[in-house]
């Protein structure tokens, strides 16, 4: 490249080269350094987010065994409740087991049972749209007996203690003029059953 002859021309050329250099440098910063810095900031933000997710995953992994134990305990409790409190048929009939329970508690409390009459299997009413009880029904009997007020109270209390899911739906107590110390008891009792696990058994109903 031939240098200009005069000092003025050389100064103009150097000034032009300087301007071009500034433009090139600015373009390099704009198109190279700035995106690089933006990319670095985005990467740092991404690394922070990934770090938070890893911490959360670690916490969840630490809690997982306890959660699994709680789930296992819940399943175990449900199985125990079903085994101990859901009425099962004996020889194809729910009435056999129910009669044994009633007569046993009556003997221990001084209640004289006159009749245990099978009413049948009924649906358990669900509140609103709650379908959690859909798989269960109730086996219902009507019991007629004679006893004192104290014996009646003890009898019903023992029935409930034996099975907390046992239910008294209706009860009637009337005095007897010829025997004022004894009351006539009429009570409608219900037990939960799970027909879906009984293969359609239900006291012939």
Backbone as a chain_set.jsonl record, in Angstrom:
{"seq": "XXXXXXXXXXXXXXXXXXXXXXXXXXXXXXXXXXXXXXXXXXXXXXXXXXXXXXXXXXXXXXXXXXXXXXXXXXXXXXXXXXXXXXXXXXXXXXXXXXXXXXXXXXXXXXXXXXXXXXXXXXXXXXXXXXXXXXXXXXXXXXXXXXXXXXXXXXXXXXXXXXXXXXXXXXXXXXXXXXXXXXXXXXXXXXXXXXXXXXXXXXXXX", "coords": {"N": [[0.837, -1.19, 0.0], [0.644, 2.187, -0.925], [1.843, 5.015, 0.686], [0.237, 8.174, 1.388], [1.303, 11.283, -0.082], [1.383, 13.785, 1.15], [1.396, 15.298, 4.428], [-1.097, 15.929, 5.462], [-2.831, 14.256, 4.04], [-1.904, 11.825, 4.909], [-2.671, 11.949, 7.61], [-5.427, 12.022, 7.356], [-5.826, 9.471, 6.32], [-4.947, 7.824, 8.42], [-6.833, 8.566, 10.302], [-9.165, 7.62, 9.106], [-8.61, 4.893, 9.106], [-8.601, 4.492, 11.836], [-11.301, 5.033, 12.471], [-12.552, 2.962, 11.056], [-11.479, 0.822, 12.462], [-12.627, 1.188, 15.008], [-15.316, 0.806, 14.368], [-15.239, -1.867, 13.527], [-14.371, -3.073, 15.9], [-16.513, -2.396, 17.582], [-18.565, -3.785, 16.298], [-17.644, -6.361, 16.673], [-17.841, -6.6, 19.436], [-20.599, -6.253, 19.708], [-21.707, -8.369, 18.203], [-20.349, -10.586, 19.032], [-19.131, -10.64, 21.736], [-21.258, -9.689, 23.434], [-23.497, -11.563, 22.911], [-22.144, -13.795, 23.875], [-21.791, -13.197, 26.591], [-24.506, -12.999, 27.334], [-25.26, -15.619, 26.855], [-23.708, -16.89, 28.756], [-24.816, -15.891, 31.118], [-27.393, -16.988, 30.889], [-26.734, -19.682, 31.004], [-25.693, -19.846, 33.59], [-28.009, -19.229, 35.033], [-29.556, -21.427, 34.293], [-28.032, -23.481, 35.405], [-28.334, -22.904, 38.108], [-31.082, -23.379, 38.376], [-31.191, -26.098, 37.752], [-29.674, -27.05, 39.851], [-31.398, -26.476, 42.036], [-33.504, -28.167, 41.424], [-32.223, -30.62, 41.673], [-31.661, -30.594, 44.408], [-34.279, -30.657, 45.416], [-35.106, -33.134, 44.413], [-33.357, -34.771, 45.811], [-34.223, -34.353, 48.448], [-36.781, -35.464, 48.255], [-36.124, -38.109, 47.722], [-34.946, -38.751, 50.125], [-37.159, -38.612, 51.803], [-38.717, -40.611, 50.79], [-38.538, -43.384, 51.82], [-39.85, -43.095, 54.342], [-42.379, -42.235, 53.529], [-43.189, -44.491, 52.103], [-43.295, -46.343, 54.176], [-45.415, -45.279, 55.671], [-47.475, -45.58, 53.823], [-47.533, -48.383, 53.627], [-48.266, -48.988, 56.249], [-50.838, -47.874, 56.304], [-52.161, -49.501, 54.436], [-51.932, -51.933, 55.771], [-53.443, -51.414, 58.085], [-55.973, -51.015, 56.951], [-56.412, -53.585, 55.956], [-56.515, -55.003, 58.359], [-58.764, -53.839, 59.577], [-60.738, -54.653, 57.782], [-60.564, -57.432, 58.138], [-61.28, -57.761, 60.838], [-63.646, -56.328, 61.335], [-65.471, -56.257, 59.216], [-68.322, -57.917, 58.306], [-68.503, -61.395, 57.7], [-69.85, -64.133, 55.808], [-71.107, -67.159, 57.303], [-71.203, -70.471, 56.539], [-72.541, -69.689, 54.27], [-74.303, -67.787, 55.186], [-75.022, -64.663, 56.68], [-76.468, -64.367, 58.984], [-75.905, -66.352, 60.836], [-73.379, -65.782, 62.103], [-74.002, -63.247, 63.154], [-76.113, -63.818, 64.921], [-74.761, -65.365, 66.822], [-73.041, -63.434, 67.927], [-74.907, -61.602, 69.075], [-76.37, -63.211, 70.914], [-74.328, -64.058, 72.612], [-73.434, -61.625, 73.794], [-75.811, -60.888, 74.995], [-76.226, -62.891, 76.939], [-74.101, -62.294, 78.659], [-74.869, -59.91, 79.756], [-77.327, -60.117, 80.886], [-79.608, -59.924, 79.291], [-82.617, -61.003, 77.848], [-83.112, -62.661, 74.96], [-85.66, -62.665, 72.61], [-86.309, -62.828, 69.907], [-84.493, -62.97, 66.832], [-84.569, -61.507, 63.909], [-83.993, -61.711, 60.491], [-83.564, -58.967, 58.38], [-82.353, -58.153, 55.993], [-80.095, -57.28, 53.249], [-78.915, -54.055, 52.754], [-78.275, -50.936, 51.009], [-75.584, -48.735, 51.879], [-76.155, -45.458, 52.746], [-74.782, -42.785, 50.862], [-73.175, -39.665, 51.323], [-73.735, -36.805, 49.415], [-71.607, -36.716, 46.638], [-69.918, -38.68, 47.424], [-68.339, -41.618, 46.876], [-66.958, -43.527, 48.22], [-67.959, -45.511, 49.858], [-69.212, -47.24, 48.23], [-68.616, -49.9, 47.637], [-69.46, -51.273, 49.832], [-72.08, -52.709, 51.853], [-74.924, -53.029, 54.09], [-75.755, -55.477, 56.497], [-78.789, -56.319, 57.925], [-80.62, -56.786, 60.945], [-83.518, -57.441, 62.975], [-84.078, -57.187, 66.343], [-85.715, -58.562, 69.111], [-86.191, -58.233, 72.554], [-85.925, -58.616, 76.17], [-85.258, -56.795, 79.081], [-83.645, -55.026, 81.813], [-83.209, -51.42, 82.105], [-80.522, -50.865, 82.648], [-79.253, -53.246, 81.866], [-79.883, -53.276, 79.148], [-78.465, -51.026, 78.261], [-75.789, -51.849, 78.83], [-75.656, -54.09, 77.192], [-75.912, -53.03, 74.525], [-73.653, -51.375, 74.56], [-71.562, -53.23, 74.792], [-71.875, -54.592, 72.383], [-71.148, -52.59, 70.598], [-68.513, -52.125, 71.424], [-67.342, -54.508, 70.668], [-67.446, -54.397, 67.895], [-66.672, -51.601, 66.28], [-67.885, -50.65, 64.002], [-70.4, -51.524, 64.0], [-73.893, -50.76, 64.016], [-76.688, -49.127, 65.455], [-79.708, -48.683, 64.158], [-82.442, -48.202, 64.569], [-84.374, -47.93, 67.556], [-86.467, -49.097, 70.127], [-88.006, -48.795, 73.259], [-90.101, -50.05, 75.63], [-92.232, -49.96, 78.472], [-93.401, -52.545, 80.744], [-96.33, -53.173, 82.228], [-96.974, -55.352, 83.91], [-94.532, -56.193, 84.679], [-92.563, -54.166, 85.809], [-89.824, -53.803, 86.292], [-88.551, -54.799, 84.138], [-87.93, -54.074, 80.737], [-89.289, -53.864, 77.463], [-87.489, -54.455, 74.577], [-86.92, -53.361, 71.311], [-84.914, -53.449, 68.586], [-83.103, -52.317, 65.772], [-80.435, -53.549, 64.084], [-77.268, -53.117, 62.424], [-74.625, -54.325, 60.336], [-71.551, -53.792, 58.622], [-70.926, -55.106, 55.378], [-69.117, -56.66, 52.682], [-69.986, -57.269, 49.77], [-68.744, -57.68, 47.267], [-66.473, -59.174, 47.734], [-67.389, -61.539, 48.541], [-68.348, -63.268, 46.701], [-71.028, -63.1, 45.972], [-72.421, -64.163, 48.122], [-74.732, -63.97, 50.846], [-76.449, -64.598, 53.019], [-78.462, -65.881, 51.628], [-79.748, -63.882, 50.292]], "CA": [[0.0, 0.0, 0.0], [1.444, 3.414, -1.062], [1.482, 6.054, 1.652], [-0.027, 9.485, 0.779], [2.505, 12.116, -0.21], [1.366, 14.921, 2.077], [1.125, 15.018, 5.839], [-2.535, 16.027, 5.667], [-3.436, 13.048, 3.48], [-1.565, 10.702, 5.793], [-3.488, 12.075, 8.807], [-6.782, 11.597, 6.994], [-5.829, 8.02, 6.135], [-4.879, 7.217, 9.749], [-8.125, 8.799, 10.951], [-10.11, 6.68, 8.497], [-8.283, 3.541, 9.617], [-9.067, 4.459, 13.225], [-12.767, 4.913, 12.476], [-12.885, 1.59, 10.637], [-11.132, -0.072, 13.58], [-13.646, 1.334, 16.058], [-16.538, 0.145, 13.879], [-15.022, -3.322, 13.571], [-14.338, -3.473, 17.303], [-17.884, -2.327, 18.094], [-19.315, -4.913, 15.744], [-17.202, -7.586, 17.335], [-18.437, -6.64, 20.772], [-22.053, -6.412, 19.576], [-22.084, -9.663, 17.631], [-19.582, -11.689, 19.596], [-18.981, -10.62, 23.189], [-22.563, -9.56, 24.095], [-24.173, -12.865, 22.937], [-21.399, -14.715, 24.728], [-22.139, -12.863, 27.972], [-25.903, -13.402, 27.536], [-25.273, -17.083, 26.934], [-23.123, -17.277, 30.036], [-25.809, -15.62, 32.15], [-28.456, -17.984, 30.745], [-26.191, -20.948, 31.475], [-25.626, -19.774, 35.038], [-29.383, -19.33, 35.522], [-29.966, -22.811, 34.09], [-27.33, -24.299, 36.392], [-28.992, -22.668, 39.4], [-32.371, -24.073, 38.344], [-30.909, -27.536, 37.823], [-29.244, -27.311, 41.219], [-32.577, -26.49, 42.894], [-34.251, -29.4, 41.132], [-31.473, -31.732, 42.253], [-31.877, -30.547, 45.851], [-35.642, -31.115, 45.666], [-35.139, -34.578, 44.167], [-32.646, -35.417, 46.917], [-35.116, -34.341, 49.605], [-37.86, -36.432, 48.018], [-35.543, -39.442, 47.885], [-34.741, -38.966, 51.563], [-38.467, -38.826, 52.422], [-39.4, -41.745, 50.152], [-38.73, -44.545, 52.702], [-40.868, -42.8, 55.353], [-43.67, -42.222, 52.834], [-43.523, -45.882, 51.795], [-43.692, -46.989, 55.435], [-46.756, -44.799, 56.006], [-48.412, -46.229, 52.895], [-47.638, -49.789, 54.035], [-49.037, -49.014, 57.497], [-52.242, -47.619, 55.963], [-52.686, -50.721, 53.8], [-52.026, -52.943, 56.826], [-54.583, -51.063, 58.934], [-57.198, -51.298, 56.198], [-56.581, -55.042, 55.912], [-56.912, -55.434, 59.707], [-60.153, -53.407, 59.766], [-61.586, -55.549, 56.988], [-60.561, -58.768, 58.722], [-61.87, -57.79, 62.171], [-64.904, -55.6, 61.499], [-66.41, -56.46, 58.109], [-69.024, -59.179, 58.53], [-68.328, -62.447, 56.693], [-70.874, -65.178, 55.947], [-70.755, -68.481, 57.826], [-72.047, -71.449, 55.845], [-73.345, -68.981, 53.285], [-75.296, -66.91, 55.814], [-74.554, -63.663, 57.643], [-77.276, -64.44, 60.197], [-75.288, -67.271, 61.795], [-72.396, -65.041, 62.893], [-74.68, -62.166, 63.873], [-76.866, -64.412, 66.038], [-73.79, -65.753, 67.837], [-72.605, -62.22, 68.613], [-76.006, -61.047, 69.868], [-76.693, -64.102, 72.028], [-73.203, -64.045, 73.541], [-73.479, -60.374, 74.552], [-77.043, -60.89, 75.796], [-75.994, -63.738, 78.108], [-73.152, -61.652, 79.582], [-75.437, -58.682, 80.334], [-78.635, -60.387, 81.477], [-80.684, -59.605, 78.351], [-83.276, -62.206, 77.334], [-83.439, -62.503, 73.541], [-86.891, -63.336, 72.205], [-86.284, -63.116, 68.459], [-83.536, -62.293, 65.943], [-85.165, -61.668, 62.583], [-83.196, -61.148, 59.398], [-84.234, -57.991, 57.525], [-81.738, -58.289, 54.669], [-78.932, -56.476, 52.876], [-79.317, -52.743, 52.243], [-77.183, -50.045, 50.627], [-75.181, -47.716, 52.842], [-76.364, -44.149, 52.103], [-73.575, -41.956, 50.677], [-73.436, -38.232, 51.361], [-73.3, -36.077, 48.225], [-71.009, -37.527, 45.574], [-68.936, -39.566, 48.026], [-68.553, -42.993, 46.424], [-65.984, -44.376, 48.899], [-68.653, -46.623, 50.499], [-69.997, -47.913, 47.202], [-68.351, -51.335, 47.638], [-69.974, -51.859, 51.061], [-73.505, -52.683, 52.144], [-75.207, -53.36, 55.48], [-76.643, -56.599, 56.81], [-79.679, -55.763, 58.942], [-81.508, -57.692, 61.675], [-84.422, -56.848, 63.966], [-83.959, -57.973, 67.579], [-86.689, -58.331, 70.181], [-85.617, -58.745, 73.794], [-86.471, -58.107, 77.419], [-84.18, -56.551, 80.036], [-83.717, -53.761, 82.535], [-82.539, -50.328, 81.413], [-79.072, -51.028, 82.82], [-78.809, -54.364, 81.029], [-79.976, -52.848, 77.744], [-77.325, -50.135, 78.002], [-74.566, -52.655, 78.806], [-75.73, -54.958, 76.006], [-75.587, -52.245, 73.325], [-72.282, -50.91, 74.684], [-70.678, -54.362, 74.488], [-71.975, -54.841, 70.951], [-70.354, -51.562, 69.92], [-67.104, -52.357, 71.753], [-66.866, -55.657, 69.895], [-67.29, -53.975, 66.502], [-66.978, -50.162, 66.223], [-68.66, -50.33, 62.804], [-71.771, -51.943, 64.286], [-74.747, -49.573, 64.059], [-78.091, -49.237, 65.857], [-80.441, -47.786, 63.26], [-83.697, -47.851, 65.232], [-84.513, -48.576, 68.862], [-87.705, -48.813, 70.844], [-88.042, -49.369, 74.605], [-91.428, -49.832, 76.217], [-92.385, -50.573, 79.789], [-94.372, -53.628, 80.857], [-97.037, -52.947, 83.504], [-96.953, -56.519, 84.775], [-93.147, -56.444, 85.093], [-91.979, -52.828, 85.643], [-88.358, -53.806, 86.334], [-88.086, -55.257, 82.835], [-88.406, -53.288, 79.593], [-89.291, -54.587, 76.182], [-86.558, -53.814, 73.649], [-86.946, -53.666, 69.882], [-83.776, -52.709, 68.044], [-82.677, -52.662, 64.413], [-78.972, -53.542, 64.085], [-76.642, -53.249, 61.105], [-73.189, -54.597, 60.251], [-71.052, -53.612, 57.253], [-70.475, -56.273, 54.625], [-68.452, -56.319, 51.423], [-70.471, -58.338, 48.884], [-67.862, -57.929, 46.132], [-65.448, -60.152, 48.1], [-68.035, -62.748, 49.049], [-68.833, -64.085, 45.597], [-72.486, -63.076, 45.885], [-73.052, -64.729, 49.296], [-75.348, -62.958, 51.699], [-77.593, -65.103, 53.766], [-79.516, -66.292, 50.716], [-80.437, -62.714, 49.73]], "C": [[0.879, 1.25, 0.0], [0.931, 4.465, -0.105], [1.191, 7.35, 0.922], [1.217, 10.379, 0.856], [2.534, 13.206, 0.848], [0.995, 14.464, 3.478], [-0.367, 15.006, 6.112], [-3.239, 14.767, 5.195], [-3.147, 11.836, 4.376], [-2.412, 10.744, 7.059], [-4.94, 11.648, 8.549], [-6.88, 10.082, 6.878], [-5.813, 7.319, 7.496], [-6.203, 7.392, 10.511], [-9.182, 7.827, 10.427], [-9.881, 5.268, 9.01], [-8.768, 3.399, 11.049], [-10.569, 4.282, 13.326], [-13.188, 3.505, 12.109], [-12.602, 0.607, 11.775], [-12.154, -0.021, 14.688], [-14.931, 0.624, 15.666], [-16.404, -1.365, 13.979], [-15.042, -3.827, 15.009], [-15.737, -3.462, 17.918], [-18.729, -3.474, 17.587], [-18.936, -6.216, 16.404], [-17.803, -7.728, 18.72], [-19.93, -6.944, 20.682], [-22.429, -7.824, 19.161], [-21.348, -10.845, 18.25], [-19.59, -11.707, 21.108], [-20.333, -10.586, 23.897], [-23.339, -10.878, 24.087], [-23.478, -13.867, 23.851], [-21.731, -14.477, 26.202], [-23.577, -13.259, 28.298], [-26.012, -14.907, 27.698], [-24.728, -17.575, 28.261], [-24.117, -17.059, 31.174], [-26.944, -16.651, 32.109], [-27.999, -19.34, 31.273], [-26.124, -20.973, 32.997], [-27.013, -19.917, 35.655], [-29.891, -20.771, 35.417], [-29.317, -23.736, 35.11], [-27.938, -24.138, 37.778], [-30.309, -23.43, 39.474], [-32.18, -25.577, 38.464], [-30.476, -27.917, 39.235], [-30.406, -27.387, 42.19], [-33.39, -27.757, 42.691], [-33.551, -30.61, 41.729], [-31.653, -31.777, 43.772], [-33.263, -31.082, 46.217], [-35.75, -32.627, 45.488], [-34.447, -35.333, 45.297], [-33.518, -35.476, 48.158], [-36.222, -35.38, 49.46], [-37.358, -37.861, 48.185], [-35.326, -39.767, 49.36], [-36.058, -39.267, 52.268], [-39.153, -40.094, 51.923], [-39.572, -42.948, 51.081], [-39.81, -44.316, 53.755], [-42.263, -42.811, 54.729], [-44.122, -43.645, 52.53], [-43.968, -46.624, 53.051], [-45.103, -46.572, 55.84], [-47.799, -45.455, 55.11], [-48.615, -47.694, 53.274], [-48.463, -49.926, 55.308], [-50.523, -48.813, 57.218], [-52.892, -48.854, 55.347], [-52.891, -51.814, 54.842], [-53.225, -52.676, 57.737], [-55.906, -51.347, 58.239], [-57.475, -52.796, 56.149], [-57.06, -55.564, 57.267], [-58.37, -55.055, 59.979], [-61.102, -54.324, 59.014], [-61.701, -56.916, 57.654], [-61.35, -58.826, 60.026], [-63.297, -57.237, 62.234], [-65.907, -55.744, 60.366], [-67.016, -57.851, 58.242], [-68.814, -60.143, 57.362], [-69.406, -63.517, 56.887], [-70.295, -66.464, 56.541], [-71.736, -69.47, 57.236], [-73.022, -70.753, 54.901], [-74.35, -68.001, 53.871], [-74.621, -65.931, 56.764], [-75.251, -63.814, 58.987], [-76.642, -65.325, 61.26], [-74.318, -66.526, 62.709], [-73.019, -63.94, 63.725], [-75.428, -62.717, 65.085], [-75.93, -64.825, 67.167], [-73.323, -64.544, 68.637], [-73.686, -61.711, 69.575], [-76.28, -61.909, 71.096], [-75.576, -64.131, 73.065], [-73.226, -62.789, 74.417], [-74.725, -60.31, 75.444], [-76.848, -61.717, 77.06], [-75.114, -63.028, 79.139], [-73.725, -60.41, 80.258], [-76.838, -58.887, 80.913], [-79.803, -59.99, 80.599], [-81.275, -60.912, 77.831], [-83.733, -61.948, 75.896], [-84.692, -63.309, 73.224], [-86.858, -63.723, 70.731], [-85.168, -62.318, 67.779], [-84.029, -62.548, 64.526], [-84.316, -60.972, 61.518], [-84.047, -60.19, 58.559], [-83.676, -58.066, 56.107], [-80.516, -57.41, 54.494], [-79.42, -55.168, 52.257], [-78.083, -51.939, 51.864], [-76.861, -49.08, 51.766], [-75.352, -46.361, 52.179], [-75.079, -43.349, 52.044], [-73.969, -40.497, 50.658], [-72.887, -37.567, 50.106], [-72.8, -37.029, 47.154], [-69.95, -38.471, 46.106], [-69.25, -41.007, 47.655], [-67.626, -43.971, 47.139], [-66.638, -45.595, 49.557], [-69.428, -47.471, 49.5], [-69.818, -49.433, 47.261], [-68.954, -52.038, 48.851], [-71.494, -51.753, 51.136], [-73.681, -53.014, 53.629], [-76.101, -54.594, 55.553], [-77.452, -56.197, 58.032], [-80.504, -56.874, 59.591], [-82.37, -56.881, 62.63], [-84.414, -57.758, 65.192], [-85.049, -57.562, 68.554], [-86.142, -58.98, 71.448], [-86.312, -58.134, 74.992], [-85.329, -57.945, 78.407], [-84.445, -55.255, 80.789], [-82.997, -52.689, 81.735], [-81.019, -50.504, 81.476], [-78.525, -52.135, 81.922], [-78.845, -54.004, 79.545], [-78.781, -51.969, 77.376], [-76.03, -50.937, 77.889], [-74.507, -53.535, 77.558], [-75.325, -54.197, 74.747], [-74.149, -51.738, 73.36], [-71.291, -52.018, 74.336], [-70.711, -54.706, 72.999], [-71.111, -53.847, 70.174], [-68.862, -51.739, 70.195], [-66.53, -53.5, 70.926], [-66.607, -55.287, 68.45], [-67.677, -52.498, 66.389], [-67.775, -49.756, 64.989], [-70.095, -50.847, 62.899], [-72.638, -50.696, 64.468], [-76.155, -49.946, 64.536], [-78.859, -48.208, 65.048], [-81.742, -47.302, 63.878], [-83.755, -48.575, 66.573], [-85.824, -48.143, 69.509], [-87.69, -49.517, 72.193], [-89.404, -49.035, 75.215], [-91.534, -50.576, 77.544], [-93.461, -51.66, 79.749], [-95.06, -53.51, 82.223], [-96.964, -54.136, 84.454], [-95.546, -56.862, 85.248], [-92.36, -55.149, 84.945], [-90.462, -52.792, 85.68], [-87.746, -54.252, 85.009], [-88.721, -54.409, 81.735], [-88.369, -54.164, 78.344], [-88.468, -53.787, 75.18], [-86.796, -54.302, 72.228], [-85.864, -52.813, 69.233], [-83.393, -53.244, 66.657], [-81.155, -52.478, 64.363], [-78.421, -53.764, 62.685], [-75.139, -53.506, 61.244], [-72.725, -54.356, 58.813], [-70.611, -54.933, 56.64], [-69.87, -55.778, 53.319], [-68.815, -57.392, 50.393], [-69.513, -58.67, 47.75], [-66.794, -58.958, 46.433], [-66.051, -61.482, 48.529], [-68.607, -63.629, 47.948], [-70.332, -64.182, 45.542], [-73.182, -63.677, 47.069], [-73.688, -63.634, 50.12], [-76.583, -63.454, 52.387], [-78.75, -65.468, 52.876], [-80.232, -65.137, 50.086], [-79.924, -62.4, 48.363]], "O": [[1.773, 1.368, 0.838], [-0.26, 4.773, -0.081], [1.839, 7.623, -0.088], [2.056, 10.235, 1.745], [3.595, 13.519, 1.387], [0.381, 13.418, 3.685], [-0.857, 14.187, 6.889], [-4.138, 14.264, 5.868], [-3.99, 10.962, 4.576], [-2.836, 9.696, 7.546], [-5.585, 11.015, 9.385], [-7.875, 9.479, 7.278], [-6.55, 6.358, 7.719], [-6.636, 6.51, 11.252], [-9.982, 7.284, 11.189], [-10.826, 4.539, 9.309], [-9.276, 2.351, 11.446], [-11.065, 3.502, 14.139], [-14.06, 2.916, 12.749], [-13.377, -0.317, 12.021], [-12.517, -1.053, 15.253], [-15.56, -0.057, 16.476], [-17.31, -2.058, 14.442], [-15.64, -4.859, 15.312], [-16.113, -4.366, 18.663], [-19.509, -4.066, 18.333], [-19.783, -7.07, 16.664], [-18.217, -8.812, 19.131], [-20.468, -7.753, 21.439], [-23.366, -8.407, 19.706], [-21.71, -11.995, 18.0], [-20.014, -12.694, 21.71], [-20.557, -11.342, 24.843], [-23.809, -11.3, 25.143], [-24.125, -14.679, 24.513], [-21.929, -15.423, 26.965], [-23.856, -13.783, 29.377], [-26.745, -15.41, 28.549], [-25.221, -18.553, 28.825], [-24.259, -17.895, 32.066], [-27.401, -17.127, 33.149], [-28.769, -20.06, 31.908], [-26.452, -21.979, 33.625], [-27.195, -20.616, 36.651], [-30.562, -21.274, 36.319], [-29.955, -24.656, 35.622], [-28.048, -25.104, 38.533], [-30.624, -24.048, 40.49], [-32.915, -26.249, 39.187], [-30.859, -28.967, 39.751], [-30.424, -28.248, 43.07], [-33.898, -28.348, 43.644], [-34.204, -31.523, 42.233], [-31.782, -32.853, 44.356], [-33.423, -31.841, 47.172], [-36.387, -33.317, 46.284], [-34.895, -36.407, 45.697], [-33.566, -36.496, 48.846], [-36.558, -36.085, 50.411], [-38.062, -38.719, 48.717], [-35.5, -40.907, 49.789], [-36.1, -40.062, 53.207], [-40.074, -40.594, 52.568], [-40.671, -43.5, 51.133], [-40.598, -45.217, 54.042], [-43.212, -43.328, 55.32], [-45.299, -43.971, 52.68], [-44.895, -47.433, 53.007], [-45.894, -47.398, 56.296], [-48.873, -45.839, 55.572], [-49.741, -48.193, 53.247], [-49.26, -50.854, 55.442], [-51.369, -49.484, 57.809], [-54.02, -49.211, 55.685], [-53.889, -52.534, 54.811], [-53.939, -53.604, 58.117], [-56.844, -51.855, 58.853], [-58.619, -53.231, 56.282], [-57.906, -56.456, 57.328], [-59.126, -55.847, 60.542], [-62.141, -54.724, 59.539], [-62.786, -57.491, 57.73], [-62.017, -59.824, 60.3], [-64.074, -57.64, 63.1], [-67.075, -55.392, 60.53], [-66.293, -58.847, 58.283], [-68.93, -59.764, 56.197], [-69.824, -63.774, 58.016], [-69.136, -66.805, 56.304], [-72.948, -69.336, 57.403], [-74.171, -71.169, 54.752], [-75.164, -67.439, 53.139], [-73.759, -66.313, 57.556], [-74.696, -63.434, 60.018], [-76.817, -65.083, 62.454], [-74.412, -66.619, 63.933], [-72.619, -63.717, 64.868], [-75.372, -62.128, 66.164], [-76.262, -64.657, 68.341], [-73.217, -64.602, 69.862], [-73.41, -61.428, 70.741], [-76.409, -61.385, 72.202], [-75.843, -64.218, 74.263], [-73.057, -62.874, 75.634], [-74.68, -59.733, 76.531], [-77.259, -61.297, 78.141], [-75.346, -63.142, 80.343], [-73.148, -59.906, 81.221], [-77.462, -57.933, 81.379], [-80.894, -59.74, 81.111], [-80.544, -61.816, 77.425], [-84.619, -61.13, 75.648], [-84.77, -64.497, 73.537], [-87.316, -64.8, 70.35], [-84.93, -61.155, 68.103], [-83.921, -63.659, 64.008], [-83.972, -59.797, 61.645], [-85.121, -60.56, 58.085], [-84.432, -58.045, 55.135], [-79.973, -56.867, 55.457], [-80.244, -55.178, 51.343], [-76.981, -52.22, 52.335], [-77.744, -48.664, 52.515], [-74.747, -46.123, 51.133], [-74.363, -43.237, 53.039], [-74.975, -40.125, 50.052], [-71.716, -37.739, 49.768], [-73.46, -38.008, 46.805], [-69.16, -39.013, 45.331], [-70.277, -41.555, 48.053], [-67.509, -45.123, 46.721], [-65.969, -46.601, 49.794], [-70.216, -48.331, 49.894], [-70.754, -50.177, 46.97], [-68.964, -53.268, 48.905], [-72.106, -50.847, 50.569], [-72.703, -53.251, 54.337], [-77.059, -54.742, 54.794], [-76.893, -55.786, 59.049], [-81.015, -57.77, 58.919], [-82.002, -55.78, 63.039], [-84.706, -58.949, 65.093], [-85.278, -56.376, 68.793], [-85.687, -60.124, 71.427], [-87.168, -57.259, 74.86], [-84.514, -58.854, 78.561], [-85.348, -54.492, 80.447], [-82.261, -52.997, 80.797], [-80.321, -50.313, 80.48], [-77.474, -51.984, 81.3], [-77.953, -54.377, 78.783], [-78.166, -52.142, 76.324], [-75.255, -50.731, 76.955], [-73.451, -53.702, 76.95], [-74.484, -54.67, 73.983], [-73.49, -51.672, 72.323], [-70.292, -51.77, 73.661], [-69.686, -55.071, 72.422], [-70.431, -54.216, 69.217], [-68.037, -51.528, 69.306], [-65.365, -53.461, 70.53], [-65.667, -55.791, 67.835], [-68.862, -52.167, 66.399], [-68.289, -48.639, 64.928], [-70.902, -50.635, 61.994], [-72.176, -49.692, 65.01], [-76.737, -50.935, 64.09], [-78.681, -47.003, 65.231], [-82.109, -46.136, 63.734], [-83.251, -49.689, 66.712], [-86.224, -46.98, 69.439], [-87.392, -50.709, 72.266], [-89.793, -47.87, 75.297], [-90.996, -51.671, 77.709], [-94.307, -51.694, 78.856], [-94.427, -53.727, 83.257], [-96.9, -53.954, 85.67], [-95.374, -57.72, 86.115], [-91.549, -55.042, 84.024], [-89.859, -51.855, 85.158], [-86.544, -54.093, 84.794], [-89.903, -54.072, 81.801], [-87.54, -55.063, 78.201], [-88.712, -52.601, 74.96], [-86.866, -55.505, 71.975], [-85.901, -51.586, 69.324], [-83.367, -54.452, 66.418], [-80.653, -51.374, 64.576], [-79.002, -54.484, 61.872], [-74.479, -52.98, 62.14], [-73.451, -54.689, 57.876], [-70.0, -55.769, 57.306], [-70.08, -54.637, 52.908], [-68.039, -58.32, 50.166], [-69.463, -59.817, 47.306], [-66.25, -59.566, 45.511], [-65.332, -62.431, 48.842], [-69.276, -64.624, 48.23], [-70.877, -65.204, 45.124], [-74.412, -63.728, 47.082], [-73.232, -62.491, 50.096], [-77.636, -62.817, 52.348], [-79.904, -65.383, 53.295], [-81.234, -65.346, 49.401], [-80.386, -61.448, 47.733]]}, "num_chains": 1, "name": "protein.A"}
